[in-house]
Short mmCIF file of C-alpha atoms in Angstrom, two decimals:
data_model
loop_
_atom_site.label_atom_id
_atom_site.label_comp_id
_atom_site.label_asym_id
_atom_site.label_seq_id
_atom_site.Cartn_x
_atom_site.Cartn_y
_atom_site.Cartn_z
CA MET A 46 152.50 78.34 70.33
CA ILE A 47 155.49 76.36 71.68
CA TYR A 48 156.76 77.26 75.40
CA HIS A 49 160.00 76.78 76.53
CA THR A 50 160.30 76.24 80.28
CA SER A 51 163.77 76.16 82.40
CA ALA A 52 163.10 75.11 85.98
CA PRO A 53 165.15 76.63 88.78
CA LYS A 54 167.87 75.40 90.71
CA SER A 55 165.79 75.10 94.08
CA LEU A 56 161.94 74.36 94.77
CA LYS A 57 160.36 76.67 97.04
CA THR A 58 156.13 77.78 96.94
CA LYS A 59 152.88 77.83 97.83
CA VAL A 60 150.24 76.48 95.27
CA LEU A 61 146.37 78.04 95.63
CA LEU A 62 145.03 74.63 93.60
CA PRO A 63 142.06 75.20 91.06
CA SER A 64 138.84 73.27 92.10
CA SER A 65 138.18 69.79 91.20
CA LYS A 66 136.82 69.60 87.85
CA SER A 67 135.24 66.38 88.75
CA ILE A 68 133.34 67.37 91.54
CA SER A 69 132.01 70.69 89.54
CA ASN A 70 130.57 68.75 86.96
CA ARG A 71 128.99 66.16 88.76
CA ALA A 72 127.39 68.60 91.53
CA LEU A 73 125.97 71.40 88.68
CA ILE A 74 124.44 68.53 87.27
CA LEU A 75 122.58 67.31 90.57
CA ASN A 76 122.37 70.85 91.26
CA ALA A 77 120.50 71.32 88.28
CA LEU A 78 118.39 68.37 88.33
CA CYS A 79 116.95 69.83 91.75
CA ASN A 80 113.46 71.94 92.09
CA HIS A 81 115.49 75.19 93.58
CA PRO A 82 118.92 74.77 93.16
CA GLU A 83 121.42 76.54 95.17
CA LYS A 84 124.44 78.94 94.65
CA ILE A 85 128.08 76.48 94.29
CA ASN A 86 130.84 77.87 95.73
CA ASN A 87 134.98 77.46 94.66
CA ILE A 88 133.39 76.37 91.01
CA SER A 89 136.23 75.32 88.56
CA THR A 90 136.98 78.39 86.33
CA CYS A 91 138.06 75.13 83.98
CA ASP A 92 136.96 75.05 79.76
CA ASP A 93 135.27 71.38 81.24
CA THR A 94 132.93 73.64 83.64
CA GLU A 95 132.49 75.91 82.15
CA VAL A 96 131.15 74.17 79.17
CA VAL A 97 128.50 72.42 81.33
CA ILE A 98 127.21 76.04 83.19
CA LYS A 99 127.11 77.29 79.66
CA SER A 100 125.32 74.61 78.70
CA LEU A 101 122.56 74.09 81.76
CA ASN A 102 121.14 78.04 80.24
CA LYS A 103 118.06 76.53 79.65
CA ASP A 104 117.67 78.47 76.02
CA ARG A 105 120.72 76.72 74.78
CA LYS A 106 119.53 74.61 71.74
CA ASN A 107 122.45 73.60 69.88
CA ILE A 108 125.85 72.74 72.46
CA ASP A 109 129.11 72.79 70.87
CA ILE A 110 130.85 71.68 74.65
CA GLY A 111 134.51 71.10 72.79
CA ALA A 112 137.10 69.00 73.76
CA ALA A 113 134.91 68.01 77.67
CA GLY A 114 134.47 64.46 77.58
CA THR A 115 133.07 64.20 80.71
CA ALA A 116 130.80 67.08 79.40
CA MET A 117 129.70 65.64 76.42
CA ARG A 118 128.85 62.06 78.72
CA PHE A 119 126.97 64.25 81.00
CA LEU A 120 124.90 66.21 78.71
CA THR A 121 123.94 63.13 76.38
CA ALA A 122 122.24 62.02 79.80
CA TYR A 123 121.13 64.93 81.37
CA LEU A 124 119.50 66.62 78.50
CA SER A 125 117.65 63.52 77.72
CA GLY A 126 115.39 63.93 80.57
CA GLN A 127 114.64 67.60 79.71
CA LYS A 128 111.87 68.85 77.48
CA GLY A 129 113.24 69.94 74.62
CA SER A 130 115.07 69.79 70.82
CA TYR A 131 119.05 69.97 71.75
CA THR A 132 122.25 69.52 68.82
CA LEU A 133 125.48 68.43 70.89
CA THR A 134 128.84 68.51 68.91
CA GLY A 135 132.17 68.61 69.98
CA THR A 136 135.89 68.73 68.41
CA GLU A 137 137.16 66.88 65.66
CA ARG A 138 138.23 64.42 68.26
CA MET A 139 135.22 64.15 70.50
CA LYS A 140 133.28 63.39 67.12
CA ASN A 141 135.57 60.12 66.26
CA ARG A 142 135.07 59.54 70.40
CA PRO A 143 132.46 56.22 70.87
CA ILE A 144 129.18 56.95 72.76
CA LYS A 145 127.39 54.40 71.60
CA ILE A 146 127.06 52.37 74.36
CA LEU A 147 125.61 55.24 76.91
CA VAL A 148 123.49 56.09 73.66
CA ASP A 149 122.27 52.90 73.44
CA ALA A 150 121.81 52.72 77.28
CA LEU A 151 119.81 56.24 77.45
CA ARG A 152 117.18 54.91 74.07
CA SER A 153 116.38 51.49 76.29
CA VAL A 154 115.07 53.57 79.16
CA GLY A 155 112.99 56.43 76.58
CA ALA A 156 115.83 58.21 75.45
CA HIS A 157 115.58 59.79 72.17
CA ILE A 158 118.88 60.43 70.20
CA GLU A 159 119.82 60.31 67.17
CA TYR A 160 123.75 60.75 65.56
CA VAL A 161 124.14 63.95 63.18
CA GLU A 162 126.58 62.34 61.22
CA LYS A 163 129.12 58.47 62.26
CA GLU A 164 127.06 56.63 64.12
CA GLY A 165 128.13 55.85 67.17
CA PHE A 166 129.54 58.97 67.56
CA PRO A 167 128.78 62.62 68.41
CA PRO A 168 127.56 64.65 66.82
CA LEU A 169 124.24 63.45 68.99
CA HIS A 170 120.36 65.27 68.29
CA ILE A 171 118.44 64.69 71.37
CA ARG A 172 114.89 65.15 71.59
CA GLY A 173 114.65 65.43 75.88
CA GLN A 174 111.30 63.64 77.41
CA THR A 175 110.84 62.27 80.25
CA LEU A 176 112.40 58.98 80.87
CA LYS A 177 110.68 55.88 81.88
CA GLY A 178 113.87 54.20 83.42
CA GLY A 179 114.16 50.93 84.35
CA GLU A 180 116.51 48.03 84.13
CA ILE A 181 120.02 48.37 81.92
CA SER A 182 123.33 46.17 81.76
CA LEU A 183 126.25 47.78 81.25
CA ASP A 184 130.09 46.99 80.62
CA GLY A 185 132.03 48.73 83.47
CA SER A 186 135.48 48.04 82.08
CA VAL A 187 134.77 50.98 78.95
CA SER A 188 134.50 54.98 80.94
CA SER A 189 132.61 55.23 84.11
CA GLN A 190 131.74 58.80 83.00
CA TYR A 191 128.79 56.74 81.23
CA ILE A 192 127.92 54.88 84.44
CA SER A 193 128.12 58.46 86.10
CA ALA A 194 125.97 59.69 83.92
CA LEU A 195 122.91 57.29 84.47
CA LEU A 196 123.42 57.47 88.07
CA MET A 197 122.48 60.95 87.87
CA ILE A 198 119.64 60.83 85.88
CA ALA A 199 118.00 57.84 87.72
CA PRO A 200 116.15 59.45 90.58
CA ILE A 201 114.12 60.98 87.74
CA MET A 202 112.66 58.69 85.43
CA THR A 203 109.86 57.99 86.39
CA ASN A 204 110.36 54.26 87.41
CA GLY A 205 113.91 54.39 88.38
CA LEU A 206 117.07 52.54 87.71
CA ARG A 207 117.97 49.35 88.22
CA LEU A 208 122.53 49.70 86.74
CA HIS A 209 124.19 46.03 86.22
CA LEU A 210 127.99 46.24 85.53
CA THR A 211 129.48 43.94 83.80
CA GLY A 212 133.40 43.03 83.47
CA ASN A 213 135.62 44.51 85.33
CA VAL A 214 134.84 48.35 85.86
CA ILE A 215 137.50 50.80 86.02
CA SER A 216 137.68 54.31 87.61
CA GLY A 217 135.42 53.39 90.33
CA PRO A 218 136.87 55.83 92.52
CA TYR A 219 134.91 58.45 90.41
CA ILE A 220 131.55 55.93 90.00
CA ASN A 221 132.13 56.46 94.04
CA ILE A 222 132.20 60.06 93.55
CA THR A 223 128.95 60.44 92.01
CA ILE A 224 126.58 58.29 94.44
CA ARG A 225 128.51 59.76 97.54
CA LEU A 226 127.72 63.12 95.76
CA MET A 227 124.16 62.35 94.76
CA ARG A 228 122.86 60.91 98.83
CA LEU A 229 124.55 64.78 99.73
CA PHE A 230 121.96 65.95 97.02
CA GLY A 231 119.20 64.56 98.91
CA VAL A 232 118.79 60.33 96.88
CA ILE A 233 118.98 57.51 97.97
CA VAL A 234 121.17 54.71 96.06
CA PHE A 235 120.75 51.37 97.62
CA GLU A 236 124.31 49.36 96.50
CA GLU A 237 125.10 45.67 96.08
CA GLU A 238 128.54 44.78 94.32
CA GLN A 239 128.13 45.46 90.94
CA THR A 240 124.09 46.57 90.59
CA PHE A 241 123.00 49.93 91.70
CA THR A 242 119.39 50.55 92.41
CA ILE A 243 118.40 53.94 92.34
CA PRO A 244 113.83 54.50 93.17
CA PRO A 245 112.37 57.23 91.60
CA GLN A 246 113.19 60.45 93.97
CA GLN A 247 113.79 64.32 94.09
CA TYR A 248 117.04 65.93 94.58
CA SER A 249 117.06 68.65 97.34
CA PRO A 250 119.79 71.77 97.51
CA VAL A 251 122.87 71.49 98.73
CA GLU A 252 123.26 74.96 101.04
CA ASN A 253 126.62 76.49 101.00
CA PHE A 254 127.75 73.38 98.89
CA THR A 255 131.70 74.48 97.96
CA VAL A 256 134.23 72.53 95.62
CA GLU A 257 137.25 71.06 97.06
CA SER A 258 140.65 71.92 96.05
CA ASP A 259 141.75 69.49 92.92
CA TRP A 260 143.96 66.14 93.81
CA SER A 261 144.79 65.59 90.27
CA ALA A 262 146.27 69.42 89.64
CA ALA A 263 148.19 68.39 92.79
CA SER A 264 149.90 65.61 91.64
CA TYR A 265 152.04 67.51 89.61
CA TRP A 266 153.59 69.16 92.09
CA TYR A 267 154.26 65.77 93.54
CA GLU A 268 156.68 64.73 89.66
CA MET A 269 158.09 68.63 90.41
CA VAL A 270 159.24 67.49 94.24
CA ALA A 271 160.08 63.59 92.78
CA LEU A 272 161.99 65.23 90.46
CA CYS A 273 163.64 67.98 91.96
CA LYS A 274 167.46 67.54 92.56
CA ASN A 275 166.88 69.59 95.59
CA ASP A 276 167.01 67.89 98.38
CA ASN A 277 165.05 71.30 100.56
CA ALA A 278 162.39 71.03 97.64
CA ALA A 279 159.20 72.31 99.57
CA VAL A 280 155.49 72.59 98.15
CA SER A 281 152.41 73.70 100.02
CA LEU A 282 149.25 73.28 98.06
CA SER A 283 146.39 74.55 98.89
CA GLY A 284 142.63 73.10 100.21
CA LEU A 285 143.86 69.31 99.71
CA LEU A 286 141.40 67.05 101.71
CA PRO A 287 142.50 63.68 103.47
CA ASP A 288 139.08 61.99 103.23
CA SER A 289 138.95 63.38 100.24
CA LEU A 290 135.78 62.32 97.64
CA GLN A 291 138.15 62.46 95.05
CA GLY A 292 139.91 58.59 94.09
CA ASP A 293 143.26 60.53 93.23
CA ALA A 294 143.57 61.49 96.14
CA SER A 295 145.70 57.90 96.39
CA ILE A 296 148.20 59.57 94.91
CA VAL A 297 150.14 60.22 97.84
CA ALA A 298 150.36 56.46 98.59
CA LEU A 299 151.78 56.81 94.70
CA PHE A 300 154.34 59.33 95.18
CA ASP A 301 155.33 58.55 98.59
CA LYS A 302 156.80 55.26 96.23
CA LEU A 303 158.49 58.16 93.83
CA GLY A 304 160.20 59.67 96.94
CA VAL A 305 157.50 62.56 98.25
CA LYS A 306 156.31 62.75 102.18
CA THR A 307 153.11 64.44 101.65
CA THR A 308 152.34 66.21 105.40
CA PHE A 309 148.55 67.37 106.06
CA THR A 310 147.67 70.76 107.40
CA LEU A 311 144.85 72.79 108.88
CA SER A 312 144.91 75.03 105.12
CA GLY A 313 146.50 71.67 102.71
CA THR A 314 149.47 69.68 102.50
CA ILE A 315 152.92 69.89 102.22
CA LEU A 316 155.26 67.95 100.13
CA THR A 317 158.66 67.85 100.46
CA LYS A 318 161.49 64.54 99.34
CA LYS A 319 161.99 61.97 101.05
CA ARG A 320 164.05 58.74 100.18
CA GLN A 321 162.61 56.16 97.14
CA PRO A 322 161.34 53.02 98.69
CA VAL A 323 160.19 51.74 95.45
CA SER A 324 161.68 48.87 93.85
CA SER A 325 162.10 47.92 90.13
CA PRO A 326 160.36 47.66 87.83
CA PHE A 327 157.89 49.35 89.85
CA ILE A 328 154.52 47.94 88.72
CA PHE A 329 151.10 49.15 89.50
CA ASP A 330 147.11 49.07 88.39
CA PHE A 331 145.98 52.52 87.63
CA VAL A 332 142.53 51.28 86.99
CA SER A 333 141.08 52.96 89.74
CA MET A 334 142.72 56.42 88.74
CA PRO A 335 143.66 55.70 84.92
CA ASP A 336 144.29 60.30 84.61
CA MET A 337 147.36 59.80 87.10
CA ALA A 338 149.11 57.89 84.41
CA GLN A 339 150.99 60.14 82.75
CA THR A 340 152.74 62.09 85.60
CA ALA A 341 153.49 58.46 86.81
CA VAL A 342 155.38 57.54 83.87
CA VAL A 343 156.58 60.65 82.91
CA THR A 344 157.91 60.68 86.54
CA CYS A 345 159.24 57.05 86.64
CA ILE A 346 161.09 57.37 82.95
CA MET A 347 162.74 60.77 85.06
CA LEU A 348 163.78 58.88 88.12
CA ASN A 349 165.11 56.11 85.81
CA ILE A 350 163.21 53.87 87.53
CA PRO A 351 161.65 50.73 84.76
CA PHE A 352 158.34 50.42 85.16
CA ARG A 353 154.89 48.46 83.82
CA PHE A 354 151.46 50.56 84.59
CA SER A 355 148.48 48.04 83.90
CA GLY A 356 144.16 49.02 84.03
CA LEU A 357 145.13 51.62 81.27
CA GLN A 358 142.72 50.65 79.08
CA SER A 359 140.75 53.74 79.30
CA LEU A 360 143.86 56.08 77.55
CA LYS A 361 142.98 54.80 74.56
CA ILE A 362 139.56 57.22 74.83
CA LYS A 363 140.76 60.20 76.15
CA GLU A 364 141.66 63.33 74.80
CA THR A 365 143.93 61.47 72.54
CA ASP A 366 145.18 58.35 72.88
CA ARG A 367 147.43 58.83 75.66
CA LEU A 368 149.37 55.52 75.35
CA ASN A 369 150.44 56.04 72.19
CA ALA A 370 150.63 59.65 73.27
CA LEU A 371 153.19 58.87 76.09
CA LYS A 372 155.30 56.43 73.42
CA THR A 373 156.21 58.68 71.23
CA GLU A 374 156.73 61.88 72.90
CA LEU A 375 159.18 60.17 75.28
CA HIS A 376 160.94 58.22 72.69
CA LYS A 377 161.96 61.96 71.26
CA LEU A 378 163.67 62.46 74.55
CA GLY A 379 165.70 59.42 74.32
CA TYR A 380 163.54 56.10 75.96
CA GLN A 381 161.60 53.48 74.74
CA LEU A 382 158.54 52.13 75.58
CA GLU A 383 156.08 49.48 75.25
CA ILE A 384 152.25 48.74 74.91
CA ARG A 385 150.82 45.40 75.44
CA ASN A 386 147.50 44.19 75.86
CA GLU A 387 145.96 47.65 74.53
CA ASN A 388 145.91 48.48 78.72
CA THR A 389 149.25 48.09 79.60
CA LEU A 390 152.48 50.51 79.51
CA GLU A 391 155.80 49.17 80.39
CA TRP A 392 159.71 50.27 79.99
CA ASN A 393 162.86 48.08 80.88
CA GLY A 394 165.36 50.91 80.90
CA LYS A 395 165.62 50.84 77.21
CA ARG A 396 167.23 53.67 75.53
CA CYS A 397 167.15 55.30 72.05
CA GLU A 398 168.59 58.21 70.41
CA ALA A 399 166.88 61.67 71.37
CA GLU A 400 166.17 64.49 68.93
CA SER A 401 169.09 66.90 69.57
CA SER A 402 165.81 69.48 70.22
CA PRO A 403 162.82 67.78 71.28
CA VAL A 404 159.07 69.62 71.01
CA ILE A 405 156.23 67.96 72.80
CA ALA A 406 153.07 67.82 71.67
CA THR A 407 150.24 67.70 73.37
CA TYR A 408 147.35 66.51 71.55
CA GLN A 409 145.00 68.71 72.16
CA ASP A 410 145.42 66.63 76.42
CA HIS A 411 145.99 69.30 79.32
CA ARG A 412 147.36 66.37 80.39
CA MET A 413 150.52 65.61 78.58
CA ALA A 414 151.40 69.43 78.40
CA MET A 415 150.89 69.14 82.61
CA ALA A 416 152.91 65.94 82.77
CA PHE A 417 156.07 66.92 80.62
CA ALA A 418 156.85 70.58 82.02
CA PRO A 419 158.23 69.05 84.48
CA VAL A 420 160.68 67.54 82.75
CA SER A 421 162.70 70.88 82.53
CA LEU A 422 164.19 69.48 86.17
CA CYS A 423 166.16 67.60 85.18
CA THR A 424 167.58 68.47 81.47
CA GLU A 425 170.11 71.38 80.87
CA ASN A 426 168.25 72.75 78.23
CA GLY A 427 164.74 72.96 79.92
CA ILE A 428 161.69 71.57 77.65
CA LYS A 429 159.77 72.59 75.21
CA ILE A 430 156.18 71.57 75.05
CA ALA A 431 153.74 73.12 71.32
CA ASP A 432 150.24 74.04 72.03
CA PRO A 433 150.68 75.05 75.90
CA GLU A 434 147.09 76.18 75.48
CA VAL A 435 145.64 73.26 76.52
CA VAL A 436 145.73 73.55 79.67
CA SER A 437 142.88 75.89 80.54
CA LYS A 438 140.95 71.78 79.86
CA SER A 439 141.01 71.95 83.57
CA TYR A 440 144.41 73.64 85.24
CA PRO A 441 144.13 77.63 83.61
CA THR A 442 146.97 78.91 86.67
CA TYR A 443 149.29 76.10 85.41
CA TRP A 444 151.52 77.77 84.00
CA SER A 445 151.63 81.17 85.89
CA ASP A 446 151.51 79.10 89.11
CA LEU A 447 155.13 77.85 87.36
CA LYS A 448 156.62 81.52 86.90
CA LYS A 449 155.70 81.81 90.16
CA ALA A 450 157.71 79.06 91.41
CA GLY A 451 160.96 79.97 89.76
CA PHE A 452 160.11 78.90 86.34
CA ALA A 453 161.55 80.57 83.05
CA ILE A 454 158.79 80.52 80.78
CA THR A 455 159.31 81.97 77.11
CA GLY A 456 156.55 81.46 73.58
CA LEU A 457 158.25 80.50 70.66
#
């Protein structure tokens, strides 16, 4: 399916944002590790979280997590410490996303994991058992999800866990979410620079735990306000907290440079237009929030702001190779980007001939669809998005929210 999206002349809307996928998935694992789990309120309804909920069913032995990378990493660790025999698989793309670093780490603390098809990649066969724990050194520059997966199961290991991170640690805010939630669920975590020490202990359930709204979902509305040509644009977003657990809340400062003012209220935030103070080229390191890169790249391109964005090494192992996906799809729109050292994306203002009727491919990546749809605010003929249903991975109501805001969306 292809959606043709056309933008309204003005943008004034209120949006009920989805709850945070990052918090939901971690809270579900931590809650499951408690002796007497409590109900979690406002849990995300996205595909990735639904997969985790279904997979935590004790009767499930063959688990297909689809395209949910977070679920694959977290469940690999979680099931390793749960007695039973499990097979964990996913989409073809998932079968080509590396997991060897995590599997090696888990094996070193007593896990029994075998590769079903290709060495170093899912599917996995896991024979869950009590993990002895111990001491691990892990490359922190590959994926914070490996680190979070190990940290969350550390308290149930017989000897606990001492985890040393080497190299430049990426996506630090996601590790911070994990640590803060672990402490909220009653366990002690000692931190010293890039070393975490977690003694053996028991998680405690949290009564009336409520998941906050998703800052990554909010980012697309920031993009829309930035791209809207009407200076009176105003978007009200529900449930966002100024002291959020989520690292992606840093988009407030990022988009302040791209012309969006954030005003916090009792119920959430209001986004309005402001003057763009950003200097050109716009230089920014996304190592702490790589999931926001696609949104920022498309925004800068449409605002004609040359940029150099670094800290993007993890984008090569996401739902797709996001660096090449961005380069390919923006070329269709007439923009020539360069990838440097597999971790930096640059645009110096160089243009190329645009396709007459481009269709943006989404590569089974929800963020490609949501980052490119706002381009319709900058084009007379709107924008065409292929496989638009991929948004269900993190923001199932994205297209209906756009319609409520006045966007015209037709299926082709």
